[in-house]
Amino acid sequence: MLNLVLFGPPGAGKGTQSNLLINKYNLVHLSTGDILRSEIAVGTALGLEAKTLMDRGDLVPDEVVICMISSKLDNNADANGFVFDGFPRTTAQAEALDALLVDKGTSISAMLSLKVEDKELIKRLLERGKDSGRADDQNERIISNRINEYNNKTAPLKAYYHAQNKLSEIEGVGSITEIAKKLNTVIDTL
Ligand code: ADP
């Protein structure tokens, strides 16, 4: 199986690149942000609980997202592999993911980490906020909180995957095709 963690701060382009990767390598896209937003849209209890946190730019509890990913893995038992987008975001999530994959007799193949500087992220997110309708994309204070959450809780995961020899850092600035090419080059050497 090919199991990729597509990593990077909010606005790094994880969603865009995930869509290209799933088509090229025939993988299943698992975006915890997308799954949470669909829970909100349907109006489930879980969605209601998550919305308050997401609108503030805070992370939702580990147990919630781990449980979501676990059931998606079970529901896609025949997949060629997965692109994890926006997950894991904490060490507890990374450890839980490793354990879930061991149960399935597989593991993470690589973490592809997109590097983009804060000023560019804020610009991209405010631009996306104009038509995404996402409350968390429309306010610079909330965006800053998301970037802080990333720096404090999520960025340390680079060391977690580096220790497993799985980290590749990729420059996330340039055209979508250029960045996709760089990702493909890394994946094709796995
Ligand atoms: P972005 O990467 O642009 O921040 P996402 O759609 O990945 O967008 O995430 C939006 C929000 O959903 C996050 O700010 C957080 O509140 C919540 N979220 C998504 N994934 C996770 C996760 N793995 N752990 C905790 N919270 C999450």
Coordinates of N, CA and C and ligand atoms in Angstrom, one line a residue:
M1 N 0.8 -1.2 0.0 CA 0.0 0.0 0.0 C 0.9 1.2 0.0
L2 N 0.3 2.3 -0.6 CA 1.0 3.6 -0.6 C 0.2 4.5 0.4
N3 N 0.8 4.8 1.5 CA 0.1 5.7 2.5 C 0.9 6.9 2.8
L4 N 0.3 8.0 2.3 CA 1.1 9.3 2.4 C 0.5 10.3 3.4
V5 N 1.3 10.9 4.2 CA 0.8 12.0 5.0 C 1.2 13.3 4.3
L6 N 0.2 14.0 3.8 CA 0.5 15.3 3.2 C 0.4 16.3 4.3
F7 N 1.5 17.0 4.5 CA 1.7 17.8 5.7 C 1.9 19.3 5.3
G8 N 1.7 20.2 6.3 CA 2.0 21.6 6.1 C 1.0 22.4 6.8
P9 N 1.3 23.7 7.0 CA 0.4 24.6 7.7 C -0.9 24.9 6.9
P10 N -1.9 25.5 7.6 CA -3.1 25.8 6.9 C -2.8 26.7 5.7
G11 N -3.4 26.4 4.6 CA -3.1 27.2 3.4 C -1.9 26.8 2.6
A12 N -1.3 25.7 2.9 CA -0.1 25.2 2.2 C -0.4 24.6 0.9
G13 N -1.7 24.2 0.7 CA -2.0 23.6 -0.6 C -2.2 22.1 -0.5
K14 N -2.5 21.6 0.7 CA -2.6 20.2 1.0 C -3.8 19.6 0.2
G15 N -4.9 20.3 0.2 CA -6.2 19.9 -0.4 C -6.0 19.8 -1.9
T16 N -5.4 20.8 -2.5 CA -5.2 20.8 -4.0 C -4.3 19.7 -4.4
Q17 N -3.2 19.5 -3.7 CA -2.2 18.5 -4.1 C -2.7 17.1 -3.8
S18 N -3.6 17.0 -2.7 CA -4.2 15.7 -2.4 C -5.0 15.2 -3.6
N19 N -5.8 16.1 -4.2 CA -6.6 15.7 -5.3 C -5.9 15.2 -6.5
L20 N -4.7 15.8 -6.7 CA -3.9 15.3 -7.8 C -3.3 14.0 -7.5
L21 N -2.8 13.8 -6.3 CA -2.2 12.6 -5.9 C -3.2 11.4 -5.9
I22 N -4.4 11.6 -5.4 CA -5.3 10.4 -5.4 C -5.6 10.0 -6.8
N23 N -5.7 10.9 -7.8 CA -5.9 10.5 -9.2 C -4.8 9.8 -9.8
K24 N -3.6 10.4 -9.6 CA -2.4 9.8 -10.2 C -2.1 8.4 -9.6
Y25 N -2.2 8.2 -8.3 CA -1.8 6.9 -7.7 C -3.0 6.1 -7.2
N26 N -4.2 6.5 -7.6 CA -5.4 5.7 -7.3 C -5.5 5.4 -5.8
L27 N -5.5 6.5 -5.0 CA -5.5 6.5 -3.5 C -6.8 7.0 -3.0
V28 N -7.1 6.8 -1.8 CA -8.3 7.3 -1.1 C -7.9 8.6 -0.3
H29 N -8.6 9.7 -0.5 CA -8.3 10.9 0.2 C -9.0 11.0 1.5
L30 N -8.3 11.1 2.6 CA -8.9 11.3 3.9 C -8.5 12.6 4.5
S31 N -9.4 13.6 4.4 CA -9.2 14.9 5.0 C -10.0 15.0 6.2
T32 N -9.4 15.2 7.4 CA -10.2 15.3 8.6 C -11.0 16.6 8.6
G33 N -10.4 17.7 8.0 CA -11.2 18.9 7.9 C -12.5 18.7 7.1
D34 N -12.3 18.1 5.9 CA -13.5 17.8 5.0 C -14.6 16.9 5.8
I35 N -14.1 15.9 6.4 CA -15.0 15.0 7.1 C -15.8 15.8 8.2
L36 N -15.0 16.6 9.0 CA -15.7 17.4 10.0 C -16.7 18.4 9.4
R37 N -16.3 19.1 8.3 CA -17.2 20.0 7.7 C -18.5 19.3 7.2
S38 N -18.4 18.0 6.7 CA -19.6 17.3 6.3 C -20.4 16.9 7.5
E39 N -19.8 16.6 8.6 CA -20.6 16.4 9.9 C -21.4 17.6 10.3
I40 N -20.7 18.8 10.1 CA -21.4 20.0 10.5 C -22.6 20.3 9.5
A41 N -22.3 20.0 8.2 CA -23.4 20.3 7.2 C -24.6 19.4 7.5
V42 N -24.4 18.1 7.9 CA -25.5 17.2 8.2 C -26.1 17.5 9.5
G43 N -25.3 18.2 10.4 CA -25.9 18.6 11.7 C -25.8 17.6 12.8
T44 N -24.8 16.7 12.7 CA -24.7 15.7 13.7 C -24.2 16.3 15.0
A45 N -24.3 15.5 16.1 CA -23.8 16.0 17.5 C -22.3 16.3 17.4
L46 N -21.6 15.4 16.7 CA -20.2 15.6 16.6 C -19.8 16.9 15.8
G47 N -20.6 17.1 14.8 CA -20.4 18.3 14.0 C -20.6 19.6 14.8
L48 N -21.7 19.5 15.6 CA -22.0 20.7 16.5 C -20.9 21.0 17.5
E49 N -20.3 19.9 18.0 CA -19.2 20.0 19.0 C -18.0 20.6 18.3
A50 N -17.7 20.1 17.1 CA -16.5 20.5 16.4 C -16.6 21.9 15.9
K51 N -17.8 22.4 15.5 CA -17.9 23.7 14.8 C -17.4 24.8 15.7
T52 N -17.8 24.8 17.0 CA -17.3 25.9 17.9 C -15.8 26.0 17.9
L53 N -15.1 24.8 17.9 CA -13.7 24.8 18.0 C -13.1 25.2 16.6
M54 N -13.6 24.7 15.6 CA -13.1 25.0 14.2 C -13.3 26.5 13.9
D55 N -14.4 27.1 14.3 CA -14.7 28.5 14.0 C -13.7 29.4 14.7
R56 N -13.1 28.9 15.9 CA -12.1 29.6 16.6 C -10.7 29.4 16.1
G57 N -10.6 28.3 15.3 CA -9.2 27.9 14.8 C -8.5 27.0 15.8
D58 N -9.3 26.5 16.7 CA -8.6 25.5 17.7 C -8.8 24.1 17.1
L59 N -7.9 23.2 17.6 CA -8.0 21.8 17.1 C -9.2 21.1 17.8
V60 N -9.8 20.2 17.2 CA -10.9 19.4 17.8 C -10.1 18.2 18.6
P61 N -10.8 17.6 19.6 CA -10.1 16.6 20.4 C -9.6 15.4 19.6
D62 N -8.4 14.9 20.0 CA -7.8 13.8 19.4 C -8.7 12.6 19.2
E63 N -9.5 12.2 20.3 CA -10.4 11.0 20.2 C -11.3 11.2 19.1
V64 N -11.8 12.4 18.9 CA -12.9 12.6 17.8 C -12.3 12.2 16.4
V65 N -11.1 12.8 16.1 CA -10.6 12.7 14.8 C -10.0 11.2 14.6
I66 N -9.4 10.7 15.7 CA -8.9 9.3 15.6 C -10.0 8.3 15.3
C67 N -11.1 8.5 15.9 CA -12.3 7.6 15.7 C -12.8 7.8 14.3
M68 N -12.8 9.0 13.8 CA -13.3 9.2 12.4 C -12.4 8.5 11.4
I69 N -11.1 8.6 11.6 CA -10.1 8.0 10.7 C -10.2 6.5 10.8
S70 N -10.3 6.0 12.0 CA -10.4 4.6 12.2 C -11.6 4.0 11.4
S71 N -12.7 4.7 11.4 CA -13.9 4.1 10.7 C -13.7 4.3 9.2
K72 N -13.1 5.3 8.7 CA -12.8 5.5 7.3 C -11.9 4.4 6.8
L73 N -10.9 4.0 7.6 CA -9.9 3.0 7.2 C -10.7 1.7 7.1
D74 N -11.6 1.4 8.0 CA -12.4 0.2 8.0 C -13.3 0.1 6.7
N75 N -13.9 1.3 6.4 CA -14.8 1.4 5.3 C -14.1 1.3 3.9
N76 N -12.8 1.4 3.9 CA -12.0 1.4 2.6 C -11.0 0.3 2.7
A77 N -11.4 -0.9 3.1 CA -10.5 -2.0 3.3 C -9.7 -2.4 2.0
D78 N -10.3 -2.1 0.8 CA -9.7 -2.6 -0.4 C -8.9 -1.5 -1.1
A79 N -8.7 -0.4 -0.4 CA -7.9 0.7 -1.0 C -6.5 0.4 -1.3
N80 N -6.0 1.0 -2.4 CA -4.6 0.9 -2.8 C -3.7 1.6 -1.8
G81 N -4.3 2.5 -1.1 CA -3.5 3.4 -0.2 C -4.3 4.6 0.1
F82 N -3.7 5.5 1.0 CA -4.4 6.7 1.4 C -3.6 7.9 1.4
V83 N -4.2 9.0 1.1 CA -3.6 10.3 1.4 C -4.2 10.9 2.6
F84 N -3.4 11.1 3.7 CA -3.9 11.7 4.9 C -3.6 13.2 4.8
D85 N -4.7 14.0 4.8 CA -4.6 15.4 4.6 C -5.2 16.1 5.9
G86 N -4.3 16.8 6.6 CA -4.8 17.5 7.8 C -4.8 16.5 9.0
F87 N -4.3 15.3 8.9 CA -4.2 14.3 9.9 C -3.0 13.5 9.7
P88 N -2.2 13.2 10.7 CA -2.3 13.6 12.1 C -1.8 15.0 12.3
R89 N -2.3 15.6 13.4 CA -2.0 17.0 13.7 C -1.4 17.1 15.1
T90 N -1.3 16.0 15.8 CA -0.7 16.0 17.2 C 0.1 14.6 17.3
T91 N 1.0 14.6 18.3 CA 1.7 13.3 18.5 C 0.8 12.2 18.8
A92 N -0.2 12.4 19.6 CA -1.2 11.4 20.0 C -1.9 10.8 18.7
Q93 N -2.2 11.7 17.8 CA -2.8 11.3 16.5 C -1.9 10.5 15.7
A94 N -0.6 10.9 15.6 CA 0.4 10.1 14.8 C 0.6 8.7 15.4
E95 N 0.6 8.7 16.7 CA 0.8 7.3 17.4 C -0.4 6.4 17.1
A96 N -1.6 7.0 17.2 CA -2.8 6.3 17.0 C -2.8 5.8 15.5
L97 N -2.4 6.6 14.6 CA -2.4 6.3 13.2 C -1.5 5.1 12.9
D98 N -0.3 5.2 13.5 CA 0.7 4.1 13.4 C 0.1 2.8 13.9
A99 N -0.6 2.8 15.0 CA -1.2 1.6 15.6 C -2.3 1.1 14.7
L100 N -3.1 2.0 14.2 CA -4.3 1.5 13.3 C -3.7 0.8 12.1
L101 N -2.6 1.4 11.5 CA -2.1 0.8 10.3 C -1.4 -0.5 10.6
V102 N -0.7 -0.6 11.7 CA -0.2 -1.9 12.1 C -1.2 -3.0 12.1
D103 N -2.4 -2.7 12.7 CA -3.5 -3.6 12.7 C -3.9 -4.0 11.3
K104 N -3.7 -3.1 10.3 CA -4.1 -3.5 9.0 C -2.9 -4.1 8.2
G105 N -1.8 -4.3 8.9 CA -0.6 -4.9 8.3 C 0.1 -4.0 7.3
T106 N -0.1 -2.7 7.6 CA 0.6 -1.7 6.7 C 1.2 -0.6 7.5
S107 N 1.7 0.5 6.9 CA 2.4 1.6 7.6 C 2.4 2.8 6.7
I108 N 2.8 3.9 7.3 CA 3.0 5.2 6.5 C 4.2 5.0 5.6
S109 N 4.1 5.4 4.3 CA 5.2 5.3 3.4 C 6.1 6.5 3.5
A110 N 5.4 7.7 3.6 CA 6.2 8.9 3.6 C 5.3 10.1 4.2
M111 N 6.0 11.0 4.8 CA 5.4 12.3 5.1 C 6.0 13.3 4.1
L112 N 5.1 14.0 3.3 CA 5.5 15.0 2.4 C 5.0 16.3 3.0
S113 N 6.0 17.1 3.4 CA 5.7 18.4 4.1 C 5.9 19.6 3.2
L114 N 4.9 20.3 3.0 CA 4.9 21.5 2.1 C 5.3 22.7 3.0
K115 N 6.3 23.4 2.5 CA 6.9 24.6 3.2 C 6.4 25.9 2.6
V116 N 5.7 26.7 3.3 CA 5.2 28.0 2.8 C 5.3 29.0 4.0
E117 N 5.8 30.2 3.7 CA 6.0 31.2 4.8 C 4.6 31.8 5.2
D118 N 4.6 32.3 6.5 CA 3.4 32.7 7.1 C 2.7 33.8 6.3
K119 N 3.4 34.8 5.8 CA 2.8 35.9 5.1 C 2.0 35.4 3.9
E120 N 2.6 34.4 3.2 CA 1.9 33.9 2.0 C 0.7 33.0 2.4
L121 N 0.8 32.3 3.5 CA -0.4 31.5 4.0 C -1.6 32.4 4.3
I122 N -1.3 33.5 5.0 CA -2.4 34.5 5.4 C -3.0 35.0 4.2
K123 N -2.2 35.4 3.2 CA -2.8 35.9 1.9 C -3.7 34.9 1.2
R124 N -3.2 33.7 1.1 CA -3.9 32.6 0.5 C -5.2 32.3 1.2
L125 N -5.2 32.2 2.5 CA -6.4 31.9 3.3 C -7.5 33.0 3.2
L126 N -7.0 34.2 3.3 CA -8.0 35.3 3.2 C -8.6 35.3 1.8
E127 N -7.8 35.0 0.8 CA -8.3 34.9 -0.6 C -9.4 33.8 -0.7
R128 N -9.0 32.6 -0.2 CA -9.9 31.5 -0.2 C -11.2 31.8 0.6
G129 N -11.1 32.6 1.7 CA -12.2 32.9 2.5 C -13.3 33.7 1.8
K130 N -12.9 34.4 0.7 CA -13.9 35.2 -0.1 C -15.0 34.3 -0.7
D131 N -14.6 33.0 -1.1 CA -15.6 32.2 -1.7 C -15.8 30.8 -1.0
S132 N -14.9 30.5 0.0 CA -15.1 29.2 0.6 C -16.3 29.2 1.6
G133 N -16.6 30.4 2.1 CA -17.7 30.5 3.1 C -17.2 30.0 4.5
R134 N -15.9 29.7 4.6 CA -15.4 29.2 5.9 C -15.1 30.3 6.8
A135 N -15.8 30.3 8.0 CA -15.6 31.3 9.0 C -14.1 31.4 9.4
D136 N -13.4 30.3 9.4 CA -12.0 30.3 9.8 C -11.1 30.8 8.8
D137 N -11.5 31.1 7.6 CA -10.7 31.7 6.5 C -10.9 33.2 6.4
Q138 N -11.8 33.7 7.2 CA -12.2 35.1 6.9 C -11.7 36.1 7.9
N139 N -11.0 35.7 8.9 CA -10.6 36.6 9.9 C -9.1 36.4 10.3
E140 N -8.4 37.4 10.2 CA -6.9 37.3 10.3 C -6.5 36.8 11.7
R141 N -7.3 37.1 12.8 CA -7.0 36.7 14.1 C -7.2 35.1 14.2
I142 N -8.2 34.6 13.6 CA -8.5 33.2 13.6 C -7.4 32.5 12.8
I143 N -7.0 33.0 11.7 CA -6.0 32.4 10.9 C -4.7 32.4 11.7
S144 N -4.3 33.5 12.4 CA -3.1 33.4 13.2 C -3.2 32.3 14.3
N145 N -4.4 32.2 14.9 CA -4.5 31.1 15.9 C -4.3 29.7 15.2
R146 N -4.8 29.5 14.0 CA -4.6 28.2 13.3 C -3.1 28.0 13.1
I147 N -2.4 29.1 12.7 CA -1.0 29.0 12.4 C -0.2 28.7 13.7
N148 N -0.6 29.3 14.8 CA 0.0 29.0 16.1 C -0.3 27.6 16.5
E149 N -1.5 27.1 16.4 CA -1.8 25.7 16.7 C -0.9 24.8 15.9
Y150 N -0.7 25.2 14.6 CA 0.2 24.4 13.8 C 1.6 24.4 14.3
N151 N 2.1 25.6 14.6 CA 3.5 25.6 15.1 C 3.7 24.9 16.4
N152 N 2.7 25.0 17.3 CA 2.9 24.5 18.6 C 2.7 23.0 18.7
K153 N 1.6 22.5 18.0 CA 1.2 21.1 18.2 C 1.5 20.2 17.0
T154 N 1.5 20.8 15.8 CA 1.5 20.0 14.6 C 2.9 19.9 14.0
A155 N 3.6 21.0 13.9 CA 5.0 21.0 13.3 C 5.9 20.0 14.0
P156 N 5.8 19.8 15.3 CA 6.7 18.8 15.9 C 6.6 17.4 15.3
L157 N 5.5 17.1 14.5 CA 5.4 15.8 13.9 C 6.4 15.6 12.8
K158 N 7.0 16.7 12.3 CA 8.1 16.5 11.3 C 9.2 15.7 11.9
A159 N 9.5 16.0 13.2 CA 10.6 15.2 13.9 C 10.2 13.7 14.1
Y160 N 8.9 13.6 14.4 CA 8.3 12.2 14.6 C 8.6 11.3 13.3
Y161 N 8.3 11.9 12.2 CA 8.4 11.1 10.9 C 9.9 11.1 10.5
H162 N 10.6 12.1 10.8 CA 12.1 12.2 10.5 C 12.8 11.0 11.2
A163 N 12.4 10.8 12.5 CA 13.0 9.7 13.3 C 12.7 8.4 12.6
Q164 N 11.6 8.3 11.8 CA 11.3 7.0 11.1 C 11.9 7.0 9.7
N165 N 12.7 8.1 9.4 CA 13.3 8.2 8.1 C 12.2 8.4 7.0
K166 N 11.1 9.1 7.3 CA 10.0 9.2 6.3 C 9.7 10.6 5.9
L167 N 10.5 11.6 6.4 CA 10.2 13.0 6.1 C 10.8 13.5 4.8
S168 N 10.0 14.1 3.9 CA 10.5 14.9 2.8 C 9.9 16.2 2.8
E169 N 10.8 17.3 2.8 CA 10.2 18.6 2.8 C 10.3 19.2 1.4
I170 N 9.2 19.8 1.0 CA 9.0 20.3 -0.4 C 8.6 21.7 -0.4
E171 N 9.2 22.5 -1.2 CA 8.9 24.0 -1.3 C 7.5 24.1 -1.8
G172 N 6.6 24.7 -1.1 CA 5.2 24.8 -1.5 C 4.8 26.1 -2.2
V173 N 5.8 26.8 -2.7 CA 5.5 28.0 -3.5 C 6.0 27.7 -4.9
G174 N 5.1 28.2 -5.9 CA 5.3 27.9 -7.3 C 4.0 27.5 -7.9
S175 N 4.0 27.1 -9.1 CA 2.7 26.7 -9.7 C 2.3 25.3 -9.2
I176 N 1.0 25.1 -9.3 CA 0.4 23.8 -8.8 C 1.1 22.6 -9.4
T177 N 1.3 22.8 -10.8 CA 2.0 21.7 -11.5 C 3.4 21.5 -11.1
E178 N 4.1 22.6 -10.8 CA 5.5 22.4 -10.4 C 5.6 21.7 -9.1
I179 N 4.7 22.1 -8.1 CA 4.7 21.5 -6.8 C 4.4 20.0 -6.9
A180 N 3.4 19.7 -7.8 CA 2.9 18.3 -8.0 C 4.1 17.5 -8.5
K181 N 4.8 18.0 -9.4 CA 6.0 17.3 -10.0 C 7.0 16.9 -8.9
K182 N 7.2 17.9 -8.0 CA 8.2 17.6 -7.0 C 7.7 16.5 -6.1
L183 N 6.4 16.5 -5.8 CA 5.8 15.5 -4.9 C 5.9 14.1 -5.6
N184 N 5.6 14.1 -6.9 CA 5.7 12.9 -7.7 C 7.1 12.3 -7.7
T185 N 8.1 13.2 -7.8 CA 9.5 12.7 -7.8 C 9.8 12.0 -6.5
V186 N 9.4 12.6 -5.4 CA 9.7 11.9 -4.1 C 8.9 10.6 -4.1
I187 N 7.7 10.6 -4.4 CA 6.9 9.3 -4.3 C 7.4 8.2 -5.2
D188 N 7.9 8.6 -6.4 CA 8.4 7.6 -7.4 C 9.7 7.0 -6.9
T189 N 10.3 7.6 -5.9 CA 11.6 6.9 -5.4 C 11.3 6.1 -4.2
L190 N 10.1 6.0 -3.7 CA 9.8 5.3 -2.5 C 9.9 3.7 -2.7
Ligands
ADP1 P1 -6.5 23.9 7.1 O1 -5.4 22.8 6.9 O2 -6.5 24.9 6.0 O3 -6.4 24.4 8.5 P2 -8.5 21.8 7.5 O4 -9.7 21.7 6.7 O5 -7.5 20.7 7.5 O6 -7.9 23.2 7.0 O7 -8.9 22.0 9.1 C1 -9.9 22.9 9.5 C2 -10.1 22.8 11.0 O8 -10.6 21.5 11.3 C3 -8.9 22.9 11.9 O9 -8.6 24.3 12.2 C4 -9.3 22.1 13.1 O10 -10.2 22.9 13.9 C5 -10.1 21.0 12.6 N1 -9.3 19.8 12.3 C6 -9.1 19.2 11.1 N2 -8.3 18.2 11.2 C7 -8.0 18.0 12.5 C8 -7.2 17.1 13.3 N3 -6.5 16.1 12.7 N4 -7.1 17.3 14.6 C9 -7.8 18.3 15.2 N5 -8.5 19.2 14.6 C10 -8.7 19.1 13.2

